[in-house]
Coordinates of C-alpha atoms in Angstrom, one line a residue:
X1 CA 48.1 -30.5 18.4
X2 CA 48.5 -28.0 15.6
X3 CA 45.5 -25.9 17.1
X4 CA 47.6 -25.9 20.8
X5 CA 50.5 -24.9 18.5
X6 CA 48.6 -22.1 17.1
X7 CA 46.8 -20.9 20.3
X8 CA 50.1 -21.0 21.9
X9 CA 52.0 -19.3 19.5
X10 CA 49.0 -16.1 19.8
X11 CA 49.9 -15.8 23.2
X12 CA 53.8 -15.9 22.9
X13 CA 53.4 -13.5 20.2
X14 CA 51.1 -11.8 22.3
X15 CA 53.4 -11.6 25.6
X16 CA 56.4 -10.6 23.1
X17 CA 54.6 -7.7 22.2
X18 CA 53.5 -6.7 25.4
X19 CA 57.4 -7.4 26.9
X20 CA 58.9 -5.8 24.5
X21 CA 56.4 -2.5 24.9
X22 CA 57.5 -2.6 28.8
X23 CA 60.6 -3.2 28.4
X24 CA 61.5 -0.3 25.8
X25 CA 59.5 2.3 27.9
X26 CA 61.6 1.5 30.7
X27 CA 65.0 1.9 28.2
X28 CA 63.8 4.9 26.4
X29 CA 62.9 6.6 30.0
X30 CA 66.5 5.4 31.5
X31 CA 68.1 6.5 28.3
X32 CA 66.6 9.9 28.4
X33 CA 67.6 10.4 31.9
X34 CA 71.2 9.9 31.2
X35 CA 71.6 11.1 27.9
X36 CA 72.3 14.5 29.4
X37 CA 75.1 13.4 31.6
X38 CA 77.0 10.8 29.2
X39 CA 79.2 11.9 26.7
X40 CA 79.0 10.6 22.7
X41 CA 82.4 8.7 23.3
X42 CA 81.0 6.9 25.9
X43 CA 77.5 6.4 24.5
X44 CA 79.4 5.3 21.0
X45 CA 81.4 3.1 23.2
X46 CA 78.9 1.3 25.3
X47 CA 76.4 1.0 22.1
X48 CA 78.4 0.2 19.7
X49 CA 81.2 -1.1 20.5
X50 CA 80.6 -3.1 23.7
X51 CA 76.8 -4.1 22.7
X52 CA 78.9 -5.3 19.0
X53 CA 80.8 -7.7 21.0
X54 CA 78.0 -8.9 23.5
X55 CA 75.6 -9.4 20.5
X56 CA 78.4 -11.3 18.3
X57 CA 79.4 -13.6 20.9
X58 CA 76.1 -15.0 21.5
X59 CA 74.6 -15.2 18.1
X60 CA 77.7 -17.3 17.0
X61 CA 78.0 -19.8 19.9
X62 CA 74.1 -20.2 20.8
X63 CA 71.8 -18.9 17.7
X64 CA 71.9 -21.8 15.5
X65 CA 71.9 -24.5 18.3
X66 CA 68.2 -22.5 19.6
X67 CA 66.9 -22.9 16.2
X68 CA 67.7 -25.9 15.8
X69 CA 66.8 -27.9 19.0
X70 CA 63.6 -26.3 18.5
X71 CA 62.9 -28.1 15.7
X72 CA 60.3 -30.9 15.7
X73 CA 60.5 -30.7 19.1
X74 CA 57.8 -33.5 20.2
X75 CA 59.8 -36.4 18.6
X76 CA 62.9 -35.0 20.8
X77 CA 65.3 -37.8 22.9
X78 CA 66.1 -35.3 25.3
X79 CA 68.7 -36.5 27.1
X80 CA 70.8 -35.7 23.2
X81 CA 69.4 -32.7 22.4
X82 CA 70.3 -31.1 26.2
X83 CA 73.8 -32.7 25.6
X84 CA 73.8 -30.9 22.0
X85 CA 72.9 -27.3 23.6
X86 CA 75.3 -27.5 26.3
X87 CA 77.7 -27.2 23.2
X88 CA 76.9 -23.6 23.7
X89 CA 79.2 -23.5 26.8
X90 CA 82.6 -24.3 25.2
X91 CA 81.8 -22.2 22.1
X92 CA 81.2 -19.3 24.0
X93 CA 84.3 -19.3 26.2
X94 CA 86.4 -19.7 22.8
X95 CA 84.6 -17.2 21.0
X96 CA 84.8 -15.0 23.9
X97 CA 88.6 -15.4 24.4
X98 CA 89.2 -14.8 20.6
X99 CA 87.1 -11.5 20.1
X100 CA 88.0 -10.2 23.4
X101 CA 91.6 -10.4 22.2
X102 CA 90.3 -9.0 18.4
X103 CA 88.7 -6.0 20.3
X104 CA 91.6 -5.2 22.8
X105 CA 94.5 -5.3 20.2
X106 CA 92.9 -4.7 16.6
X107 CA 90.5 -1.8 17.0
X108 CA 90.9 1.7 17.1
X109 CA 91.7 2.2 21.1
X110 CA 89.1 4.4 22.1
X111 CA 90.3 8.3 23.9
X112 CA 92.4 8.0 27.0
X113 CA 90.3 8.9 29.7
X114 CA 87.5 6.0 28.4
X115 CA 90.3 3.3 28.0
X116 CA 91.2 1.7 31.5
X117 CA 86.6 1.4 31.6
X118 CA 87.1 0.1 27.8
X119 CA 89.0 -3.2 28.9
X120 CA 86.5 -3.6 31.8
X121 CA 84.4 -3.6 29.1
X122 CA 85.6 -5.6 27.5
X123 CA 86.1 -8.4 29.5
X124 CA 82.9 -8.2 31.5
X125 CA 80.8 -8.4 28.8
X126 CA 82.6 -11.8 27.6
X127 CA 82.8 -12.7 31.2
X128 CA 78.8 -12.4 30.9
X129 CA 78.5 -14.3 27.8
X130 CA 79.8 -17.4 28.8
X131 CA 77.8 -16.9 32.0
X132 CA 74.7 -16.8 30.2
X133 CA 75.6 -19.7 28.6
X134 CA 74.8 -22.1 31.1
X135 CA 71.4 -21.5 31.3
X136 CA 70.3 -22.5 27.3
X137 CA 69.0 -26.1 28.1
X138 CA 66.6 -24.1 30.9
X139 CA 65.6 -21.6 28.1
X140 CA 65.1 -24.4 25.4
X141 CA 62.8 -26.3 27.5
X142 CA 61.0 -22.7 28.3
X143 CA 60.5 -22.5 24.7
X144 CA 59.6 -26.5 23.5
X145 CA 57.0 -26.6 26.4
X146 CA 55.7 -23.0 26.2
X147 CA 56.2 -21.4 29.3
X148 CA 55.9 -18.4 27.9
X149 CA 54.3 -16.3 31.3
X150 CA 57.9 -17.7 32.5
X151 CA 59.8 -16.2 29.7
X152 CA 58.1 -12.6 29.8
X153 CA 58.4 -12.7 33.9
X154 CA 62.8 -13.5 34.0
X155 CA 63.6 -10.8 31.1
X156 CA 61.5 -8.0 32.6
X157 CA 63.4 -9.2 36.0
X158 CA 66.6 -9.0 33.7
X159 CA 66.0 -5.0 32.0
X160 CA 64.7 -4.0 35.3
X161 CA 67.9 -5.3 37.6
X162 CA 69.9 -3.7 34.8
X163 CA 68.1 -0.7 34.9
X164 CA 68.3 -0.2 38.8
X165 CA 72.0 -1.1 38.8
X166 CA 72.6 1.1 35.5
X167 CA 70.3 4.3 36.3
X168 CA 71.4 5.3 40.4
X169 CA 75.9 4.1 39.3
X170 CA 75.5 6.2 36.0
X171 CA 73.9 9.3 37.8
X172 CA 76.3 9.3 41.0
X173 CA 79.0 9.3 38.6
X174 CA 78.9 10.3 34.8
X175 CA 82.6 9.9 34.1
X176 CA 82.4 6.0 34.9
X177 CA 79.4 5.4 32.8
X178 CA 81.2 2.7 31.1
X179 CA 82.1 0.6 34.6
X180 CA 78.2 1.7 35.1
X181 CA 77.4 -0.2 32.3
X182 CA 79.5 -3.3 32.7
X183 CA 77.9 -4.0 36.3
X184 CA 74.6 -3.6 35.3
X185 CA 75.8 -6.2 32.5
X186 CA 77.0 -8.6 34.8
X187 CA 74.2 -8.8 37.6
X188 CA 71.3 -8.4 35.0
X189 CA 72.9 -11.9 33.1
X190 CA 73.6 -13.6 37.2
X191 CA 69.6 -12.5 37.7
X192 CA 68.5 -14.2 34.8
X193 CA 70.9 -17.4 35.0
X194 CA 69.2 -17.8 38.9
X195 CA 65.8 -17.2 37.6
X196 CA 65.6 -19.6 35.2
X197 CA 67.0 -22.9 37.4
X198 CA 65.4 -21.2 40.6
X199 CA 62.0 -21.8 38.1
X200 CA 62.8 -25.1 37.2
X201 CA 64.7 -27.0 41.0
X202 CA 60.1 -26.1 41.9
X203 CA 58.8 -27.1 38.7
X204 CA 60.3 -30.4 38.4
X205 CA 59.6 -31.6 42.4
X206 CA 55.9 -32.1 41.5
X207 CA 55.8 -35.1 39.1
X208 CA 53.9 -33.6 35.7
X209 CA 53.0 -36.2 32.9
X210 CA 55.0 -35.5 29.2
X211 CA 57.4 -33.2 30.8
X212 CA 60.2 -35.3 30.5
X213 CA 62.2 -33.7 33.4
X214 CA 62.0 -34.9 36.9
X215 CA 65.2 -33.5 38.3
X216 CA 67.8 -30.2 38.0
X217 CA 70.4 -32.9 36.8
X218 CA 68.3 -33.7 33.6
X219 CA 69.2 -29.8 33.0
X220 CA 73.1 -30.8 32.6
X221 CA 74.8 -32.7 29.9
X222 CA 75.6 -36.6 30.4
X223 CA 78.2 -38.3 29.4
X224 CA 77.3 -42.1 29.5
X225 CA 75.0 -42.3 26.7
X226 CA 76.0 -44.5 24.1
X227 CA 75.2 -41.9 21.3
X228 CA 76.5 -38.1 22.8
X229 CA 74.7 -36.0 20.9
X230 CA 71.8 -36.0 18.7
X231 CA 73.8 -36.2 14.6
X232 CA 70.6 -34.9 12.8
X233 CA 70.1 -31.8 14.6
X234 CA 73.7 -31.5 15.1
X235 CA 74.2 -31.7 11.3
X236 CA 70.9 -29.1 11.0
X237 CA 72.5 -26.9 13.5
X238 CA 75.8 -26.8 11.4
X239 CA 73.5 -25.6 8.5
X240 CA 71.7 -22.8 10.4
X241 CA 74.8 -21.7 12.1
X242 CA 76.2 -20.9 8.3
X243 CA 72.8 -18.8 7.7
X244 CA 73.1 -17.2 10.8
X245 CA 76.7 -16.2 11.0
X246 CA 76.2 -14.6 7.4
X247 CA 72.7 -13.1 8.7
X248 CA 74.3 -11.5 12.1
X249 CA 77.0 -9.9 9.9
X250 CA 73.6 -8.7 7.7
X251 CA 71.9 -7.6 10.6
X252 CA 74.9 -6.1 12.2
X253 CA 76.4 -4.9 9.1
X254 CA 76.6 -1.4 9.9
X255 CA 78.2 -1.9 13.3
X256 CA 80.8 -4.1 12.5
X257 CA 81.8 -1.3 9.5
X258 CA 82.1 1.6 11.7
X259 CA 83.9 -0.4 14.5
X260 CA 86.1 -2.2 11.7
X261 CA 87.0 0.9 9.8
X262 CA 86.4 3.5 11.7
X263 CA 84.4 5.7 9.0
X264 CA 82.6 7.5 11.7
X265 CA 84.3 8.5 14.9
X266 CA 83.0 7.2 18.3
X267 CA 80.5 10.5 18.8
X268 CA 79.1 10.1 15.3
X269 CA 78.6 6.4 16.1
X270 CA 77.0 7.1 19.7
X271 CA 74.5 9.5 17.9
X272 CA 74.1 7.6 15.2
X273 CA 73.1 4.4 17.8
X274 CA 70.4 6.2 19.7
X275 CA 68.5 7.7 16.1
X276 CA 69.2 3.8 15.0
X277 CA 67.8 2.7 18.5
X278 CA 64.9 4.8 18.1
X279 CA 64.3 4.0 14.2
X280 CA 64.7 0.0 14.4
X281 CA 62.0 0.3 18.1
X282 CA 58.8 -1.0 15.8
X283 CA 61.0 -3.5 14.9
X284 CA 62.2 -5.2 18.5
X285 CA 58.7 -4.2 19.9
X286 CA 56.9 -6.3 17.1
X287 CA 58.7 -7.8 14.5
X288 CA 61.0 -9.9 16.8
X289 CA 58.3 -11.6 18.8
X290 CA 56.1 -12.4 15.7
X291 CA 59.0 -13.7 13.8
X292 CA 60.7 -16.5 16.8
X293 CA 56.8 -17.3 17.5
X294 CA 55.9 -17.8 13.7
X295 CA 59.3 -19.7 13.7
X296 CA 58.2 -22.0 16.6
X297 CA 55.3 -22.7 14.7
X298 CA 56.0 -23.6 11.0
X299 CA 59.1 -25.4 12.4
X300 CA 56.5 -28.3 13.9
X301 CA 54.1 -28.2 11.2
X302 CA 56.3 -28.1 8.1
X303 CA 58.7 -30.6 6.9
X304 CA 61.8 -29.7 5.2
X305 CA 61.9 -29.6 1.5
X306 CA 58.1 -30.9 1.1
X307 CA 55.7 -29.2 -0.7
X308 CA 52.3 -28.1 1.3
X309 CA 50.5 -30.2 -1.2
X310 CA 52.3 -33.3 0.5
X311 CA 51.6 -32.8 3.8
X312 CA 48.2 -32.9 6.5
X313 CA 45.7 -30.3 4.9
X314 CA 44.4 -29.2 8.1
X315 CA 47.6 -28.1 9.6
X316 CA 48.5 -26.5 6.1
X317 CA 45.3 -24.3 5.9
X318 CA 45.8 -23.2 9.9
X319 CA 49.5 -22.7 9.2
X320 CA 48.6 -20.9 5.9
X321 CA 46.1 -18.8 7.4
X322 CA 48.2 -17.8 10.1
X323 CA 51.1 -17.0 7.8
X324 CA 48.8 -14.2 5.6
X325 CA 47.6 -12.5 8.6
X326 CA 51.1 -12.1 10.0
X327 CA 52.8 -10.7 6.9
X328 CA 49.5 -8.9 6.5
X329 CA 49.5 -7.0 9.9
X330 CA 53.6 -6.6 9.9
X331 CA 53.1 -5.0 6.2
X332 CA 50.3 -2.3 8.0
X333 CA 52.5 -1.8 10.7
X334 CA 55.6 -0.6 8.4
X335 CA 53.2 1.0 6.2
X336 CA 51.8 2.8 9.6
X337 CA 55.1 3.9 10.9
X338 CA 56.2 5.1 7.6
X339 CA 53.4 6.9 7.2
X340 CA 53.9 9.0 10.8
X341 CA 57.2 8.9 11.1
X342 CA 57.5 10.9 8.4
X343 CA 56.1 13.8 10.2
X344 CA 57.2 13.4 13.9
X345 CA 60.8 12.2 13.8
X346 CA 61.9 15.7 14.8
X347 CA 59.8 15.9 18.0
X348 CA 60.8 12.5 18.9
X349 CA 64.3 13.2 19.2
X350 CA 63.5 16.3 20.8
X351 CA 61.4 15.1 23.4
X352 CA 64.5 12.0 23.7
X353 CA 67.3 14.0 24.2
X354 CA 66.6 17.8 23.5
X355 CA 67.8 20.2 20.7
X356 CA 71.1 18.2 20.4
X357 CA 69.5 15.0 19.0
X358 CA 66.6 17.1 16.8
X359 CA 69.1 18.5 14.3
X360 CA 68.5 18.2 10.9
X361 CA 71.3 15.2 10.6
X362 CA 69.4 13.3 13.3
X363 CA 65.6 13.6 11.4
X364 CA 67.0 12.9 8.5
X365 CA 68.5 9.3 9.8
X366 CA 65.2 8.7 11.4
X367 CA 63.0 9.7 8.5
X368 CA 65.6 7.3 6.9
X369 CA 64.7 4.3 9.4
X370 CA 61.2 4.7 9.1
X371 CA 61.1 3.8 5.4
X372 CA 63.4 1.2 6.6
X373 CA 61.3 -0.7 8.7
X374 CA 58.5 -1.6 5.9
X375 CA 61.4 -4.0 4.6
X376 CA 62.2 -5.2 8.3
X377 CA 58.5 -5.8 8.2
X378 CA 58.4 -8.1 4.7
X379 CA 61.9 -9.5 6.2
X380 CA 61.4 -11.1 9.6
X381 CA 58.0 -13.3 8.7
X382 CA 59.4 -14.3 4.9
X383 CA 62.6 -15.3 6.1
X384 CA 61.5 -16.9 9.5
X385 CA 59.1 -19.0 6.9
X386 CA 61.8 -19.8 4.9
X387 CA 64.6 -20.9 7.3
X388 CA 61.7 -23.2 9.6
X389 CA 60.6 -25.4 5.9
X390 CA 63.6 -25.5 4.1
X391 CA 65.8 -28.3 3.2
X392 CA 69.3 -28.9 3.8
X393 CA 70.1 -28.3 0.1
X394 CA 68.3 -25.8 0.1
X395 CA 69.6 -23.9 3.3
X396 CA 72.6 -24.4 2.1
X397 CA 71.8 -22.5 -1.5
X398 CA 70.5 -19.9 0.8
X399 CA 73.5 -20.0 2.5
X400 CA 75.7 -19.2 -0.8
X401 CA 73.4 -16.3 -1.6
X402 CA 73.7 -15.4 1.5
X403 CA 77.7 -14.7 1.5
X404 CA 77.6 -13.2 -1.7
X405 CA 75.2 -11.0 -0.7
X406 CA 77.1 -9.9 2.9
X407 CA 80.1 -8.8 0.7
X408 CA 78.4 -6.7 -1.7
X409 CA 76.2 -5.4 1.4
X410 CA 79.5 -4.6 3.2
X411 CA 81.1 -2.8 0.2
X412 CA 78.1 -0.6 -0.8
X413 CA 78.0 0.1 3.0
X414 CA 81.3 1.3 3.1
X415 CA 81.1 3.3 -0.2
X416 CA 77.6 4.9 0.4
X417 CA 78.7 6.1 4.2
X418 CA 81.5 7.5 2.6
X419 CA 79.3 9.7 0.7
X420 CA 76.6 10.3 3.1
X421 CA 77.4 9.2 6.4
X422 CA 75.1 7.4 9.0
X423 CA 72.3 7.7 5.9
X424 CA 74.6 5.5 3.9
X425 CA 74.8 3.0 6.5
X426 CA 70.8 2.7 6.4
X427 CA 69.9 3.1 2.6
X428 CA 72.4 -0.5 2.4
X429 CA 70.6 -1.8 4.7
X430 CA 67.4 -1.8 2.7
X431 CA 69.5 -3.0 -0.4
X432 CA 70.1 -6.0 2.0
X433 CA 67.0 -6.7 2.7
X434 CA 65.0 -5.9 -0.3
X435 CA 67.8 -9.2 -1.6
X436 CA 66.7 -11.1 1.9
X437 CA 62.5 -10.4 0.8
X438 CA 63.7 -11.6 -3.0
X439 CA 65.3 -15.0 -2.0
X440 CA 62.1 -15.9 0.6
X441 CA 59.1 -14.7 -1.5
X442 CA 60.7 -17.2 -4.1
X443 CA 61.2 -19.6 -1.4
X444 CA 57.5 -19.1 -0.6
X445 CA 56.2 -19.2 -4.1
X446 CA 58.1 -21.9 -5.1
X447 CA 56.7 -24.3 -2.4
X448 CA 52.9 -23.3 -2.4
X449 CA 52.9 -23.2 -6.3
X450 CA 49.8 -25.5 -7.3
X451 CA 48.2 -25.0 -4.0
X452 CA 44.6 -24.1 -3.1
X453 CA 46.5 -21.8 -0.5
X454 CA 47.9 -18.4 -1.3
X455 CA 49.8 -16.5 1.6
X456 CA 51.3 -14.2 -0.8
X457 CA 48.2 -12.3 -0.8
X458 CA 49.0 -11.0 2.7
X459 CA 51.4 -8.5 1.8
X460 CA 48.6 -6.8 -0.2
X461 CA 47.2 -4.4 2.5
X462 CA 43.3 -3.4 2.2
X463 CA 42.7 -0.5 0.0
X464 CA 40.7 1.4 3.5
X465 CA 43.6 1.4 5.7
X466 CA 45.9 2.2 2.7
X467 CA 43.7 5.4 2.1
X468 CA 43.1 6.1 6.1
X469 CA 47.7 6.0 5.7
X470 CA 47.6 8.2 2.7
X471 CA 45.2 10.4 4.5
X472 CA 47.1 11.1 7.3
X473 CA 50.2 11.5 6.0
X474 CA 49.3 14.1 4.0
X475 CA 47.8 16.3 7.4
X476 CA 50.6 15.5 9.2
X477 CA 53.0 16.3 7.0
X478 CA 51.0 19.9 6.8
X479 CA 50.7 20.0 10.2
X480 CA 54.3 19.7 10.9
X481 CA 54.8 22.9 8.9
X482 CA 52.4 25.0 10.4
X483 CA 52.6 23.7 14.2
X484 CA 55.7 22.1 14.8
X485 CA 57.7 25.3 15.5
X486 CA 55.4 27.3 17.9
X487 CA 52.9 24.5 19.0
X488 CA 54.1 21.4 19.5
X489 CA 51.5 20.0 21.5
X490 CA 48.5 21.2 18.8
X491 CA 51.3 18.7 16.3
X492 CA 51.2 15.8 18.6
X493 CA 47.2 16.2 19.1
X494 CA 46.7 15.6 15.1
X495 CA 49.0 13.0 15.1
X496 CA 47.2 11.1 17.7
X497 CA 43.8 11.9 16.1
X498 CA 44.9 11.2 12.9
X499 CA 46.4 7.4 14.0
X500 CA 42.8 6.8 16.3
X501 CA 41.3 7.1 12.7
X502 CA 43.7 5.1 11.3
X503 CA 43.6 2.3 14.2
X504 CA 40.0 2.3 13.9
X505 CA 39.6 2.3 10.0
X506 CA 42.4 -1.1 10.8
X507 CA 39.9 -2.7 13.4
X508 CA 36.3 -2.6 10.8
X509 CA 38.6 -3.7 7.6
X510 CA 40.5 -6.7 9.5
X511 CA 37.4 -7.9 11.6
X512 CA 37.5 -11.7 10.3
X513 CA 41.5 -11.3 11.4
X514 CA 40.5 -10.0 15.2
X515 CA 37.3 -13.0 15.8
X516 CA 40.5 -15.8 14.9
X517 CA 42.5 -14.0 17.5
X518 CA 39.6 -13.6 19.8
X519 CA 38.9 -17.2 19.2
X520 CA 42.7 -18.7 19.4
X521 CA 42.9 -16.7 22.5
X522 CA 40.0 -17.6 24.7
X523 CA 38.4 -13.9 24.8
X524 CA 35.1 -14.6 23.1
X525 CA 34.9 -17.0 25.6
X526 CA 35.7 -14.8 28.1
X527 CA 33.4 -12.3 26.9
X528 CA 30.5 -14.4 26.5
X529 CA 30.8 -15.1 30.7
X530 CA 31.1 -12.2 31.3
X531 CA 28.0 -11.1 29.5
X532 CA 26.1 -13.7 31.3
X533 CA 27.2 -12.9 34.5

């Protein structure tokens, strides 16, 4: 089991990656299409505030319930747990009604011309919300039963109907960006919904053994079971829901500030959004997938609040293993994009949106995220360890820290962007985390102390890709001065050379990392046919 576990978390991790690449070429080429054409109120406006209120109404009526029902999932009575994530429904109708009314009446109203699209807005994207809803207990079983070719296929059908709806509305008409944005909204979340019962009404009419669903209906909550929902994942989802309310208003921090407050005006917030779209890419193109997959994983292996010494050896030293190499390659990775980012965050706003983005305001922010992203990198893994193995007491400790940590995150937020702007928004931001790394690594240490095992190690990077980093920072950085102004091209040849080197120097230090892959993944096999044929 634990090696089909393993195998299959690869691939998901693997398909994550490979999604998210797709799917942020096709944003980054859409955005850079119509950032000529859309002013900064509406950009600030659609980014900010409208994506605030998408993103906050489905991480607080869905987030906790996905984590949870995912937990332990082979010992699942079914017919509770799709009762318990149906709970999603209601919640996101009330939470929609309340912060539709909070962002209507409460916030700053945004310039005249923008504010007959702004309650469109507004109530599309709720209207979408609770739409999207309705099809959790399809995406839960997607998830328990690893359909992950499924998963990859409905959300590039969901960025790519957006896209086509977005793109030719937006382009016709730049003043109704906004009402270009809400439609796309709307049918991308309809596309998706359809996609992922459409799967499942052909799946289920061919009888398959341990797939507990044999019709649509077994999708839908029922309400003649003597027991409605299942109490200890309902009790477990009430404790993640408190770690990830506080860890949406972490992750979100900055948003929530300047819509709250108003410390930046909607232009400085839409430029500030695409640099921090831009600077936190690495992050939703890697990071992201690794972390729900490594989630997935430890969440059936481990068992909440036991130490690895009490539990089955041989899933410990897989899970183990796989735990060092992921904080291993996600430490490189940061290390990687700090190391270039450095040098080419000016041509990569130019080449994104022209002069106006590659000011010295804008490569500062970016040079700014790129440091940032070596905490994301420590972050998602360490905490996605932590919140799959820890007990309720223990959640619920984290939970405490937690809170006291969002109010002195939002404070030093507010103070440092006073001083410095969009920079202050991202130097709190690794405060934040840098406390978020603290509390896992503790977590981490605390429950492997006395092992044979020691994951810890895997934050330590090889000393040859370290010095192939250092390396090429250092010609970058003097290429920048010498080429950047007159040859951009020669700028972007080194950089490319200089990460082949460093890609390379990666691939001979890592080798043992690359043959478990291999392995987990079928491809030695593969290659060994292939070589006999």
């Amino acid at each position: 089991m634990e090696q089909s576990l393993l195998t299959s978390s690869l691939q998901n991790i693997s398909f994550g990656i490979v999604l998210q690449i797709i799917v942020r070429i096709i944003t980054f080429l859409s955005n850079a299409c119509v950032l000529r054409y859309i002013s900064p109120d509406a950009l600030g406006l659609m980014n900010v505030r409208l994506l605030l209120l998408e993103s906050t109404i489905l991480f607080v009526s869905r987030e906790a319930f996905r984590k949870s029902t995912l937990d332990n999932v082979r010992n699942h009575n079914w017919p509770l747990v799709i009762n318990l994530i149906w709970v999603t429904f209601p919640m996101s109708i009330i939470i929609s009604l309340l912060l539709s009314y909070v962002w209507l009446n409460l916030l700053e109203a945004p310039p005249p011309h923008l504010q007959s699209q702004y309650i469109v807005g507004v109530w599309v994207m709720s209207l979408s919300c609770i739409i999207e809803s309705t099809c959790e207990a399809p995406l839960l079983v997607a998830n328990a039963f690893l359909f992950n070719k499924l998963k990859v296929a409905l959300n590039l059908l969901h960025i790519g109907v957006r896209t086509l709806v977005f793109l030719p509305l937006v382009l016709s008409n730049p003043s109704s960006a906004v009402h270009a944005f809400s439609a796309a909204q709307m049918v991308g979340t309809i596309a998706i919904v359809l996609g992922y019962y459409g799967y499942f009404h052909y799946h289920v009419k061919t009888p398959k053994k341990d797939f507990p669903f044999k019709t649509l209906r077994d999708f839908l909550p029922r309400l003649d079971l003597q027991e409605w929902v299942h109490r200890p994942l309902a009790w477990l989802t009430w404790s993640l829901f408190k770690t990830m309310a506080v860890k949406q208003l972490l992750t979100e921090g900055e948003r929530y500030v300047m819509t709250i407050t108003g410390v930046l005006s909607l232009t400085q917030q839409g430029v500030y959004e695409i640099v921090n779209n831009l600077g936190t890419l690495p992050a939703r193109l890697l990071f992201r997938p690794i972390e729900e997959s490594c989630y997935f994983y430890f969440a059936q292996l481990y068992k909440r609040g036991e130490r690895v010494t009490d539990l089955n050896k041989e899933h410990m030293e897989e899970a183990s293993k796989l735990l060092y190499y992921a904080m291993r390659c996600t430490m490189v990775f940061g290390l990687t994009v700090m190391a270039f980012g450095f040098s080419y965050s000016r041509q990569l706003l130019f080449l994104y949106g022209g002069e106006t983005l590659a000011t010295d305001t804008g490569t500062v922010l970016l040079r700014a995220h790129c440091t940032a992203i070596l905490f994301l990198a420590i972050n998602g893994i360490t905490e996605a360890f932590g919140q799959s193995a820890m007990s309720k007491e223990q959640l619920s400790w984290y939970n405490y820290s937690m809170v006291l940590l969002s109010v002195a995150f939002l404070f030093i937020s507010w103070v440092l962007t006073q001083l410095l702007g969009g920079l202050g928004f991202i130097l709190a931001n690794c405060c934040n985390m840098a406390t978020r790394i603290f509390c896992s690594l503790k977590f981490m240490y605390e429950i492997y102390e006395g092992s044979q095992w020691q994951p810890l190690k895997g934050l330590l990077p090889g000393p040859l890709i370290v010095t192939a980093l250092a390396v090429s920072f250092i010609i970058t950085i003097l290429s920048e001065s010498v080429y950047y102004s007159d040859n951009k091209l020669v700028h972007l040849t080194i950089g490319g050379c200089c990460g082949l080197f460093s890609v390379g120097v990666f691939f001979y230090e890592e080798k043992e990392l690359f043959k478990i892959i291999s392995s987990k993944l079928g491809l030695d096999k593969q290659f060994k046919r292939e070589h006999e044929d």
